[in-house]
CSV table of C-alpha atoms and ligand atoms in Angstrom, one decimal:
chain,number,residue,atom,x,y,z
J,8,MET,CA,0.0,0.0,0.0
J,9,ASN,CA,1.1,3.5,-0.8
J,10,PRO,CA,-0.9,5.9,1.3
J,11,THR,CA,-1.4,9.4,-0.1
J,12,PRO,CA,1.3,11.4,1.6
J,13,ALA,CA,-0.5,14.3,3.1
J,14,ARG,CA,1.5,17.2,4.6
J,15,THR,CA,-0.4,20.4,4.5
J,16,ARG,CA,0.0,23.8,6.0
J,17,PHE,CA,-1.7,26.9,7.0
J,18,ALA,CA,0.6,29.9,6.3
J,19,PRO,CA,-1.1,33.1,7.6
J,20,SER,CA,0.6,36.5,7.7
J,21,PRO,CA,0.2,37.9,11.2
J,22,THR,CA,-1.1,41.3,10.2
J,23,GLY,CA,-3.9,41.8,12.6
J,24,PHE,CA,-7.1,40.0,11.7
J,25,ILE,CA,-8.4,36.6,10.9
J,26,HIS,CA,-11.9,36.2,9.5
J,27,LEU,CA,-14.0,33.2,8.5
J,28,GLY,CA,-12.5,33.1,5.0
J,29,ASN,CA,-9.0,33.0,6.5
J,30,ILE,CA,-9.7,30.3,9.0
J,31,ARG,CA,-11.4,28.2,6.3
J,32,SER,CA,-7.9,28.2,4.7
J,33,ALA,CA,-6.8,26.5,7.8
J,34,LEU,CA,-9.7,24.2,8.2
J,35,TYR,CA,-9.5,22.5,4.8
J,36,PRO,CA,-5.8,21.6,4.9
J,37,TRP,CA,-6.3,20.5,8.5
J,38,ALA,CA,-9.1,18.2,7.5
J,39,PHE,CA,-7.2,16.9,4.5
J,40,ALA,CA,-4.2,16.0,6.7
J,41,ARG,CA,-6.4,14.4,9.3
J,42,HIS,CA,-8.4,12.4,6.7
J,43,HIS,CA,-5.2,10.9,5.3
J,44,GLY,CA,-3.4,10.4,8.7
J,45,GLY,CA,-0.8,13.0,7.6
J,46,GLN,CA,0.6,16.1,9.2
J,47,PHE,CA,-0.6,19.7,9.4
J,48,VAL,CA,1.9,22.4,9.8
J,49,LEU,CA,1.4,26.0,11.0
J,50,ARG,CA,3.8,28.5,9.5
J,51,ILE,CA,3.7,32.1,10.4
J,52,GLU,CA,4.7,34.3,7.4
J,53,ASP,CA,6.0,37.2,9.3
J,54,THR,CA,8.6,38.6,6.9
J,55,ASP,CA,6.6,41.8,6.4
J,56,THR,CA,8.1,43.3,9.6
J,57,GLU,CA,6.3,46.6,9.2
J,58,ARG,CA,2.9,44.9,9.4
J,59,SER,CA,3.5,41.8,11.4
J,60,THR,CA,2.8,41.9,15.2
J,61,GLN,CA,3.0,39.5,18.1
J,62,ALA,CA,-0.6,40.4,18.9
J,63,ALA,CA,-1.7,39.2,15.5
J,64,VAL,CA,0.2,35.9,16.0
J,65,ASP,CA,-1.6,35.5,19.3
J,66,VAL,CA,-4.9,36.0,17.5
J,67,ILE,CA,-4.0,33.3,15.0
J,68,LEU,CA,-3.0,30.8,17.7
J,69,GLN,CA,-6.1,31.5,19.8
J,70,SER,CA,-8.4,31.2,16.8
J,71,MET,CA,-6.9,27.9,15.8
J,72,GLN,CA,-7.0,26.6,19.3
J,73,TRP,CA,-10.6,27.7,19.8
J,74,MET,CA,-11.6,26.0,16.5
J,75,GLY,CA,-9.8,22.9,17.5
J,76,LEU,CA,-7.4,23.0,14.6
J,77,ASP,CA,-4.4,21.3,16.1
J,78,TYR,CA,-1.1,21.2,14.2
J,79,ASP,CA,1.6,18.7,14.3
J,80,GLU,CA,4.5,21.0,13.5
J,81,GLY,CA,5.0,24.7,14.2
J,82,PRO,CA,4.4,27.5,14.6
J,83,ILE,CA,7.4,27.9,12.4
J,84,TYR,CA,8.3,31.6,12.0
J,85,GLN,CA,9.8,32.6,8.7
J,86,MET,CA,11.8,35.3,10.4
J,87,GLN,CA,13.7,32.6,12.2
J,88,ARG,CA,14.6,30.9,8.9
J,89,MET,CA,16.6,33.8,7.4
J,90,PRO,CA,20.0,31.9,7.3
J,91,ARG,CA,18.3,29.1,5.4
J,92,TYR,CA,16.8,31.5,2.8
J,93,ARG,CA,20.2,33.2,2.3
J,94,ASP,CA,21.8,29.8,1.6
J,95,VAL,CA,19.2,28.9,-0.9
J,96,LEU,CA,19.6,32.3,-2.6
J,97,ARG,CA,23.3,31.7,-3.0
J,98,GLN,CA,22.5,28.2,-4.5
J,99,LEU,CA,20.2,29.8,-7.0
J,100,VAL,CA,22.8,32.4,-8.0
J,101,ASP,CA,25.5,29.7,-8.3
J,102,ALA,CA,23.4,27.6,-10.5
J,103,GLY,CA,22.5,30.5,-12.8
J,104,HIS,CA,18.9,30.6,-11.8
J,105,ALA,CA,19.2,34.0,-10.2
J,106,TYR,CA,21.3,37.1,-10.9
J,107,PRO,CA,22.0,40.5,-9.4
J,108,CYS,CA,20.2,43.4,-10.9
J,109,TYR,CA,21.5,46.9,-10.3
J,110,MET,CA,18.7,48.9,-11.9
J,111,SER,CA,17.8,51.6,-9.5
J,112,THR,CA,14.2,52.5,-8.5
J,113,ALA,CA,14.4,55.7,-10.5
J,114,GLU,CA,15.5,53.7,-13.6
J,115,LEU,CA,12.7,51.2,-13.0
J,116,ASP,CA,10.2,54.0,-12.7
J,117,ALA,CA,11.4,55.6,-15.9
J,118,LEU,CA,11.2,52.2,-17.7
J,119,ARG,CA,7.7,51.7,-16.5
J,120,GLU,CA,6.6,55.1,-17.7
J,121,ARG,CA,8.1,54.5,-21.1
J,122,GLN,CA,6.3,51.2,-21.4
J,123,MET,CA,3.0,52.6,-20.3
J,124,ALA,CA,3.3,55.5,-22.7
J,125,ALA,CA,3.8,53.0,-25.4
J,126,GLY,CA,0.7,51.1,-24.3
J,127,LEU,CA,2.8,48.1,-23.0
J,128,LYS,CA,2.3,46.2,-19.8
J,129,PRO,CA,5.1,47.4,-17.4
J,130,ARG,CA,7.7,44.7,-16.9
J,131,TYR,CA,11.4,44.4,-16.1
J,132,ASP,CA,13.2,44.4,-19.4
J,133,GLY,CA,16.0,42.0,-18.6
J,134,THR,CA,18.8,44.6,-18.6
J,135,TRP,CA,20.9,42.7,-16.1
J,136,ARG,CA,19.9,39.2,-17.1
J,137,PRO,CA,22.9,37.3,-18.3
J,138,GLU,CA,22.7,35.7,-21.7
J,139,PRO,CA,25.3,33.9,-23.7
J,140,GLY,CA,27.3,36.4,-25.7
J,141,LYS,CA,25.6,39.4,-24.0
J,142,THR,CA,27.7,42.1,-22.4
J,143,LEU,CA,26.2,43.4,-19.2
J,144,PRO,CA,26.3,47.1,-18.3
J,145,PRO,CA,29.2,48.1,-16.0
J,146,VAL,CA,28.3,47.6,-12.3
J,147,PRO,CA,27.5,50.9,-10.8
J,148,GLU,CA,29.5,51.8,-7.7
J,149,GLY,CA,28.0,51.8,-4.3
J,150,VAL,CA,24.7,50.2,-5.4
J,151,GLN,CA,23.4,47.1,-3.6
J,152,PRO,CA,21.7,44.9,-6.2
J,153,VAL,CA,18.5,43.0,-5.8
J,154,LEU,CA,18.5,39.4,-6.9
J,155,ARG,CA,16.1,38.4,-9.7
J,156,PHE,CA,14.9,35.0,-10.6
J,157,ARG,CA,15.6,34.0,-14.1
J,158,THR,CA,12.2,33.0,-15.5
J,159,PRO,CA,12.2,30.8,-18.6
J,160,ALA,CA,11.7,33.2,-21.5
J,161,HIS,CA,9.6,31.0,-23.6
J,162,GLY,CA,6.9,28.4,-23.2
J,163,SER,CA,4.4,28.2,-20.5
J,164,VAL,CA,3.9,26.9,-17.0
J,165,SER,CA,0.8,25.0,-16.0
J,166,TRP,CA,-0.7,22.9,-13.2
J,167,GLN,CA,-3.7,20.8,-12.6
J,168,ASP,CA,-5.5,22.7,-9.9
J,169,ARG,CA,-7.8,20.5,-7.8
J,170,VAL,CA,-10.4,23.3,-7.8
J,171,LYS,CA,-9.8,25.2,-11.0
J,172,GLY,CA,-8.7,22.4,-13.3
J,173,GLN,CA,-5.9,23.1,-15.7
J,174,VAL,CA,-4.3,26.5,-15.2
J,175,SER,CA,-1.6,27.9,-17.6
J,176,PHE,CA,0.5,31.0,-17.8
J,177,ASP,CA,2.7,32.1,-20.6
J,178,ASN,CA,6.2,32.5,-19.3
J,179,ALA,CA,6.4,35.7,-21.4
J,180,GLU,CA,3.9,37.2,-19.0
J,181,LEU,CA,6.1,36.6,-16.0
J,182,ASP,CA,9.0,38.9,-15.7
J,183,ASP,CA,12.1,38.2,-13.7
J,184,LEU,CA,10.9,38.3,-10.1
J,185,VAL,CA,12.9,40.0,-7.4
J,186,ILE,CA,13.7,37.3,-4.8
J,187,ALA,CA,16.0,39.3,-2.6
J,188,ARG,CA,16.0,43.0,-1.7
J,189,PRO,CA,19.1,45.1,-1.7
J,190,ASP,CA,19.7,44.4,1.9
J,191,GLY,CA,19.6,40.6,1.1
J,192,THR,CA,16.3,39.9,2.7
J,193,PRO,CA,14.3,37.3,0.7
J,194,THR,CA,10.9,38.1,-0.8
J,195,TYR,CA,7.6,36.5,-0.3
J,196,ASN,CA,7.2,34.0,-3.2
J,197,PHE,CA,10.7,32.8,-2.7
J,198,CYS,CA,10.3,32.0,1.0
J,199,VAL,CA,7.0,30.2,0.4
J,200,VAL,CA,8.7,27.8,-2.0
J,201,VAL,CA,11.8,27.2,0.2
J,202,ASP,CA,9.4,26.5,3.1
J,203,ASP,CA,7.1,24.2,1.2
J,204,ILE,CA,10.1,22.2,0.0
J,205,ASP,CA,11.8,22.0,3.5
J,206,MET,CA,8.5,21.2,5.2
J,207,ARG,CA,7.8,18.6,2.5
J,208,ILE,CA,4.3,20.0,1.8
J,209,SER,CA,2.4,17.7,-0.5
J,210,HIS,CA,-0.8,19.7,-0.9
J,211,VAL,CA,-1.2,23.4,-0.9
J,212,ILE,CA,-4.7,24.4,-0.1
J,213,ARG,CA,-5.1,28.1,0.0
J,214,GLY,CA,-7.1,31.1,-1.2
J,215,ASP,CA,-7.3,31.8,-4.9
J,216,ASP,CA,-5.8,35.2,-4.4
J,217,HIS,CA,-2.6,33.3,-4.7
J,218,VAL,CA,-3.3,31.9,-8.2
J,219,ASN,CA,-1.1,34.5,-9.8
J,220,ASN,CA,1.8,33.7,-7.5
J,221,THR,CA,1.6,30.0,-8.3
J,222,PRO,CA,3.4,30.0,-11.8
J,223,ARG,CA,6.3,32.0,-10.2
J,224,GLN,CA,6.4,29.6,-7.3
J,225,ILE,CA,6.4,26.5,-9.7
J,226,HIS,CA,9.4,27.9,-11.5
J,227,ILE,CA,11.3,28.4,-8.3
J,228,PHE,CA,10.4,24.8,-7.2
J,229,ARG,CA,11.8,23.4,-10.4
J,230,ALA,CA,15.0,25.6,-10.3
J,231,LEU,CA,15.5,24.1,-6.8
J,232,GLY,CA,15.2,20.6,-8.2
J,233,SER,CA,11.8,19.9,-6.7
J,234,GLU,CA,8.4,19.1,-8.1
J,235,PRO,CA,5.7,21.5,-6.9
J,236,PRO,CA,3.0,20.2,-4.6
J,237,VAL,CA,-0.6,19.6,-5.6
J,238,TYR,CA,-2.5,22.9,-5.5
J,239,ALA,CA,-6.1,23.5,-4.6
J,240,HIS,CA,-7.0,27.2,-4.8
J,241,LEU,CA,-10.2,27.9,-2.8
J,242,PRO,CA,-12.6,30.5,-4.3
J,243,THR,CA,-13.1,33.6,-2.3
J,244,VAL,CA,-15.7,33.9,0.5
J,245,LEU,CA,-18.2,36.8,-0.1
J,246,ASN,CA,-20.1,38.6,2.5
J,247,GLU,CA,-23.9,38.9,2.6
J,248,GLN,CA,-23.7,41.9,0.2
J,249,GLY,CA,-21.7,39.8,-2.3
J,250,GLU,CA,-18.4,41.6,-1.7
J,251,LYS,CA,-15.1,39.8,-0.8
J,252,LEU,CA,-15.0,39.2,2.9
J,253,SER,CA,-12.6,41.7,4.5
J,254,LYS,CA,-12.1,43.6,7.7
J,255,ARG,CA,-12.8,46.8,5.8
J,256,ASN,CA,-16.4,45.9,4.9
J,257,GLY,CA,-17.3,44.6,8.3
J,258,ALA,CA,-16.2,40.9,8.4
J,259,LYS,CA,-15.9,39.8,12.0
J,260,SER,CA,-12.9,38.2,13.5
J,261,VAL,CA,-13.1,34.5,14.4
J,262,LEU,CA,-12.7,35.4,18.0
J,263,GLN,CA,-15.7,37.6,17.9
J,264,TYR,CA,-17.8,34.6,17.0
J,265,ARG,CA,-16.4,32.9,20.1
J,266,ASP,CA,-17.3,35.9,22.2
J,267,GLU,CA,-20.9,35.9,20.8
J,268,GLY,CA,-21.3,32.3,21.9
J,269,TYR,CA,-20.9,30.2,18.8
J,270,LEU,CA,-19.6,26.7,19.4
J,271,PRO,CA,-16.4,25.7,17.7
J,272,ASP,CA,-18.0,22.5,16.4
J,273,ALA,CA,-20.8,24.5,14.8
J,274,MET,CA,-18.3,26.8,13.2
J,275,VAL,CA,-16.3,23.9,11.8
J,276,ASN,CA,-19.6,22.4,10.5
J,277,TYR,CA,-20.6,25.7,8.9
J,278,LEU,CA,-17.3,26.5,7.3
J,279,ALA,CA,-17.0,22.9,6.1
J,280,ARG,CA,-20.1,23.6,4.0
J,281,LEU,CA,-18.9,27.0,2.8
J,282,GLY,CA,-17.0,25.8,-0.2
J,283,TRP,CA,-17.2,22.0,0.1
J,284,SER,CA,-20.1,19.5,0.1
J,285,HIS,CA,-20.9,15.9,0.8
J,286,GLY,CA,-24.2,15.3,-1.0
J,287,ASP,CA,-26.7,17.4,0.8
J,288,ALA,CA,-25.5,16.8,4.3
J,289,GLU,CA,-25.8,20.0,6.3
J,290,VAL,CA,-25.3,19.1,10.0
J,291,PHE,CA,-22.4,16.7,10.7
J,292,SER,CA,-19.8,16.2,13.3
J,293,ARG,CA,-16.2,17.2,13.1
J,294,GLU,CA,-15.3,13.5,12.9
J,295,GLN,CA,-17.7,12.9,10.1
J,296,PHE,CA,-16.3,15.9,8.3
J,297,VAL,CA,-12.7,14.6,8.6
J,298,GLN,CA,-13.9,11.2,7.3
J,299,TRP,CA,-15.6,12.7,4.3
J,300,PHE,CA,-13.3,15.5,3.4
J,301,ASP,CA,-11.7,15.3,-0.1
J,302,LEU,CA,-10.5,17.7,-2.7
J,303,ASP,CA,-13.0,16.4,-5.3
J,304,HIS,CA,-16.0,18.2,-3.8
J,305,LEU,CA,-14.6,21.6,-3.3
J,306,GLY,CA,-16.9,24.3,-4.7
J,307,ARG,CA,-15.7,26.1,-7.9
J,308,SER,CA,-17.5,29.3,-7.4
J,309,ALA,CA,-17.3,31.9,-4.6
J,310,ALA,CA,-19.2,30.9,-1.5
J,311,GLN,CA,-21.4,33.5,0.2
J,312,PHE,CA,-21.5,33.9,3.9
J,313,ASP,CA,-24.9,33.5,5.5
J,314,GLY,CA,-25.1,34.6,9.1
J,315,GLU,CA,-28.6,33.2,9.5
J,316,LYS,CA,-27.5,29.8,8.4
J,317,LEU,CA,-24.5,29.9,10.7
J,318,LYS,CA,-26.8,30.7,13.6
J,319,TRP,CA,-29.2,28.0,12.6
J,320,ILE,CA,-26.4,25.4,12.7
J,321,ASN,CA,-25.2,26.8,16.0
J,322,ALA,CA,-28.7,26.4,17.4
J,323,GLN,CA,-28.7,22.7,16.3
J,324,TYR,CA,-25.4,22.2,18.2
J,325,LEU,CA,-26.7,24.1,21.3
J,326,ARG,CA,-29.8,21.9,21.4
J,327,ALA,CA,-27.7,18.7,21.2
J,328,LEU,CA,-25.3,19.7,24.0
J,329,PRO,CA,-25.7,17.8,27.3
J,330,LEU,CA,-27.2,20.1,29.9
J,331,PRO,CA,-24.3,20.1,32.3
J,332,GLN,CA,-22.0,21.2,29.5
J,333,LEU,CA,-24.4,23.8,28.2
J,334,ALA,CA,-24.7,25.3,31.7
J,335,GLN,CA,-20.9,25.3,32.1
J,336,GLN,CA,-20.4,27.1,28.8
J,337,LEU,CA,-23.1,29.6,29.7
J,338,ARG,CA,-21.6,30.7,33.0
J,339,PRO,CA,-18.9,33.1,31.6
J,340,PHE,CA,-21.7,34.7,29.5
J,341,LEU,CA,-23.9,35.2,32.5
J,342,GLU,CA,-21.0,36.7,34.4
J,343,ARG,CA,-20.4,39.1,31.5
J,344,LEU,CA,-24.0,40.2,31.7
J,345,GLY,CA,-23.7,40.7,35.4
J,346,LEU,CA,-26.3,37.9,36.1
J,347,ARG,CA,-25.9,35.9,39.3
J,348,GLU,CA,-27.0,32.3,39.1
J,349,HIS,CA,-29.4,31.8,42.0
J,350,GLY,CA,-32.8,30.3,42.9
J,351,VAL,CA,-33.3,28.7,39.5
J,352,ASP,CA,-31.4,25.7,38.3
J,353,LEU,CA,-29.2,26.8,35.4
J,354,GLN,CA,-29.3,23.5,33.6
J,355,ALA,CA,-33.1,23.6,33.6
J,356,ALA,CA,-33.3,27.2,32.6
J,357,ALA,CA,-30.8,26.7,29.8
J,358,GLY,CA,-32.7,23.6,28.6
J,359,LEU,CA,-35.8,25.6,28.3
J,360,LEU,CA,-34.3,28.7,26.8
J,361,ARG,CA,-32.0,27.1,24.1
J,362,GLU,CA,-35.1,26.3,22.1
J,363,ARG,CA,-35.4,30.0,21.3
J,364,ALA,CA,-31.8,31.1,21.0
J,365,GLY,CA,-29.1,30.8,18.4
J,366,THR,CA,-26.0,31.5,20.5
J,367,LEU,CA,-24.8,31.1,24.1
J,368,LEU,CA,-25.0,34.9,24.4
J,369,GLU,CA,-28.6,34.9,23.4
J,370,ILE,CA,-29.4,32.2,26.0
J,371,ALA,CA,-27.6,34.2,28.6
J,372,GLU,CA,-29.5,37.3,27.7
J,373,LEU,CA,-32.8,35.3,28.1
J,374,CYS,CA,-31.6,34.0,31.5
J,375,GLU,CA,-32.2,37.5,32.7
J,376,MET,CA,-35.8,36.4,33.1
J,377,PHE,CA,-34.6,34.1,35.8
J,378,TYR,CA,-31.7,35.9,37.4
J,379,GLY,CA,-32.6,39.5,36.7
J,380,GLU,CA,-34.4,42.1,38.8
J,381,ALA,CA,-37.9,41.1,37.6
J,382,GLN,CA,-39.1,44.7,37.7
J,383,PRO,CA,-42.2,44.8,35.4
J,384,GLN,CA,-43.0,47.9,33.6
J,385,GLU,CA,-46.0,49.0,35.6
J,386,GLN,CA,-47.5,50.7,32.5
J,387,ASP,CA,-47.5,47.3,30.8
J,388,LEU,CA,-48.7,45.3,33.8
J,389,GLN,CA,-51.5,47.5,35.3
J,390,PRO,CA,-53.8,47.6,32.3
J,391,LEU,CA,-53.8,43.8,32.3
J,392,LEU,CA,-55.0,43.6,35.9
J,393,THR,CA,-58.8,44.0,35.3
J,394,PRO,CA,-60.9,43.2,38.4
J,395,THR,CA,-61.6,39.6,37.1
J,396,VAL,CA,-58.0,39.0,36.5
J,397,ARG,CA,-57.0,40.3,39.9
J,398,GLU,CA,-59.5,38.0,41.5
J,399,ALA,CA,-58.4,35.0,39.6
J,400,LEU,CA,-54.7,35.7,40.4
J,401,GLY,CA,-55.6,36.2,44.0
J,402,GLU,CA,-57.1,32.7,44.0
J,403,LEU,CA,-54.2,31.3,42.0
J,404,VAL,CA,-51.8,32.2,44.9
J,405,GLY,CA,-53.8,29.8,47.2
J,406,ARG,CA,-54.0,27.1,44.6
J,407,LEU,CA,-50.3,27.2,43.8
J,408,GLN,CA,-49.5,27.1,47.5
J,409,ALA,CA,-51.6,24.0,47.9
J,410,LEU,CA,-50.1,22.1,44.9
J,411,ALA,CA,-48.8,18.7,46.0
J,412,GLN,CA,-46.1,18.9,43.3
J,413,TRP,CA,-44.3,22.0,42.1
J,414,ASP,CA,-43.9,21.3,38.4
J,415,ALA,CA,-45.1,22.6,35.0
J,416,ALA,CA,-48.0,20.0,34.7
J,417,SER,CA,-49.4,20.8,38.1
J,418,ILE,CA,-49.1,24.6,37.5
J,419,SER,CA,-50.8,24.2,34.1
J,420,ALA,CA,-53.6,22.3,35.6
J,421,ALA,CA,-54.2,24.9,38.3
J,422,LEU,CA,-54.2,27.7,35.7
J,423,LYS,CA,-56.6,25.9,33.4
J,424,GLN,CA,-59.0,25.3,36.2
J,425,LEU,CA,-59.1,29.0,37.1
J,426,LEU,CA,-59.6,29.9,33.5
J,427,GLY,CA,-62.7,27.8,33.3
J,428,GLU,CA,-64.1,29.2,36.6
J,429,HIS,CA,-63.5,32.8,35.7
J,430,LYS,CA,-64.2,32.5,31.9
J,431,LEU,CA,-60.8,33.9,31.0
J,432,LYS,CA,-58.5,33.0,28.2
J,433,MET,CA,-54.9,31.8,28.9
J,434,PRO,CA,-53.2,35.0,27.8
J,435,GLN,CA,-55.3,37.0,30.2
J,436,LEU,CA,-53.6,35.2,33.1
J,437,ALA,CA,-50.3,34.2,31.5
J,438,MET,CA,-49.4,37.8,30.4
J,439,PRO,CA,-49.7,39.4,33.8
J,440,LEU,CA,-48.0,36.4,35.4
J,441,ARG,CA,-45.0,36.8,33.1
J,442,HIS,CA,-44.7,40.4,34.0
J,443,MET,CA,-45.0,39.8,37.7
J,444,VAL,CA,-42.6,36.9,38.0
J,445,THR,CA,-40.0,37.6,35.3
J,446,GLY,CA,-40.4,41.3,34.6
J,447,ARG,CA,-40.8,40.5,30.9
J,448,ALA,CA,-43.6,40.2,28.4
J,449,HIS,CA,-42.0,37.3,26.4
J,450,THR,CA,-41.0,34.0,28.0
J,451,PRO,CA,-41.4,30.4,27.1
J,452,SER,CA,-44.6,28.7,28.2
J,453,VAL,CA,-45.6,30.3,31.6
J,454,ASP,CA,-46.2,27.0,33.4
J,455,ALA,CA,-42.7,25.8,32.5
J,456,VAL,CA,-41.2,29.1,33.5
J,457,LEU,CA,-43.0,29.4,36.9
J,458,ALA,CA,-42.0,25.8,37.7
J,459,LEU,CA,-38.3,26.7,37.5
J,460,PHE,CA,-38.6,29.3,40.2
J,461,PRO,CA,-38.8,28.4,43.9
J,462,ARG,CA,-42.5,28.3,44.7
J,463,ALA,CA,-42.0,30.9,47.4
J,464,THR,CA,-40.5,33.4,44.9
J,465,VAL,CA,-43.4,33.0,42.6
J,466,LEU,CA,-46.0,33.5,45.3
J,467,GLU,CA,-44.2,36.4,46.8
J,468,ARG,CA,-43.9,38.2,43.4
J,469,ILE,CA,-47.6,37.7,42.6
J,470,ARG,CA,-48.7,38.9,46.0
J,471,ALA,CA,-46.5,42.0,45.8
J,472,HIS,CA,-48.0,43.1,42.5
J,473,LEU,CA,-51.6,42.4,43.6
J,474,ARG,CA,-51.0,44.6,46.6
J,475,ALA,CA,-49.6,47.4,44.4
F,674,LIG,N1,0.8,34.2,3.9
F,674,LIG,C1,-0.1,34.1,2.8
F,674,LIG,C2,-1.4,34.8,3.2
F,674,LIG,O1,-1.6,35.1,4.3
F,674,LIG,C3,-0.5,32.7,2.5
F,674,LIG,C4,0.5,32.0,1.6
F,674,LIG,C5,0.2,30.6,1.2
F,674,LIG,O2,-0.7,30.0,1.6
F,674,LIG,O3,0.9,30.2,0.3
F,674,LIG,O4,-2.2,35.0,2.4
């Protein structure tokens, strides 16, 4: 047996923000590695020292940890690999695949202007590219050269993308890429290739904003004597307005979903479906996803984020959580809202409220009916207290007190009996009861709600408002 070698990586640049589209580029390679029993590597592409920050690295690490995307190697920081990149640069120069170019920025600008004026696409013109029989210009004094990669002048470069199919670029369209700056620091496309080789990456699964880099990277692979990995370029994720997801147009960070009370398993499930499918399966576990994940069912067109659907999936997961776990997960949210768990059993409350909430935060907000001040708006309550209703509620106090069992069924029976006797409809009693006991107009079924409170609390609150 020759198992598919599967070494994948997530290679974010730590520049401040990580949204759902970004983390999806971690989820798919993670799932691919796990599916094949391979390895998943985390590489931090921090060579843009102006924009990279430790805080952004922390956000990446926290987001991955929260989503449960564990990695087998890393985090590997590109900044710590500089000596290795310099070695490989030297190798490329020695083998004739790279050459120093002394063209100054001013000369390059002038060249670009001439080309544009002539209606041409701006590109490096090969002034410093050595060719047999060609005499290079004299090396100017005191100028530190860049290193350029010697791209084949003719032919084309292509690959079989697992999402896009066959992709080809004419080499004539790719000019000689700068792979090292005047100070000797390597540039982005070069580092990616050295890393993908050294880390023995078999499958590169990344956003399709990198498609234009891929032909350049393939040339560098070959110059270094390696075959490129398999590529799968994922189509963009669009926001609900159909624009590319980005911080600028309001995309939320992954950690914000955590703070709003989404469950990581629900996020994984939702993102799994945002660009990949398994028949029409919508709700499936992380294990199921890993078992099913493949590159053959990646979507070819841009996926559109749908917040309602995400919330719907989250609600499914909230409803499936064992109550002790649900209560435990809710506690930090209650604390944030300043609600103190008392009197009412949190597991029971959460079990009742999760039916009408999409996130942990929404359940916690609803918990206010059990742990809040319960101060009804008198202007809402008083008009409901007609003489008949007052009388019925007065009797209710005695009946509730006398109940042999304090549970929803017994409370419901007591209420129904009173309705018949006083010729009232359920809302005529239920509404004022909600206001009196919970301070709110909207709650789940009133018998179920009352049953969760200590009986004494219910009686005391009804009495207090009848007196008022
Ligand atoms: N660092 C790149 C980015 O954040 C990803 C590079 C890659 O996946 O090859 O977009």
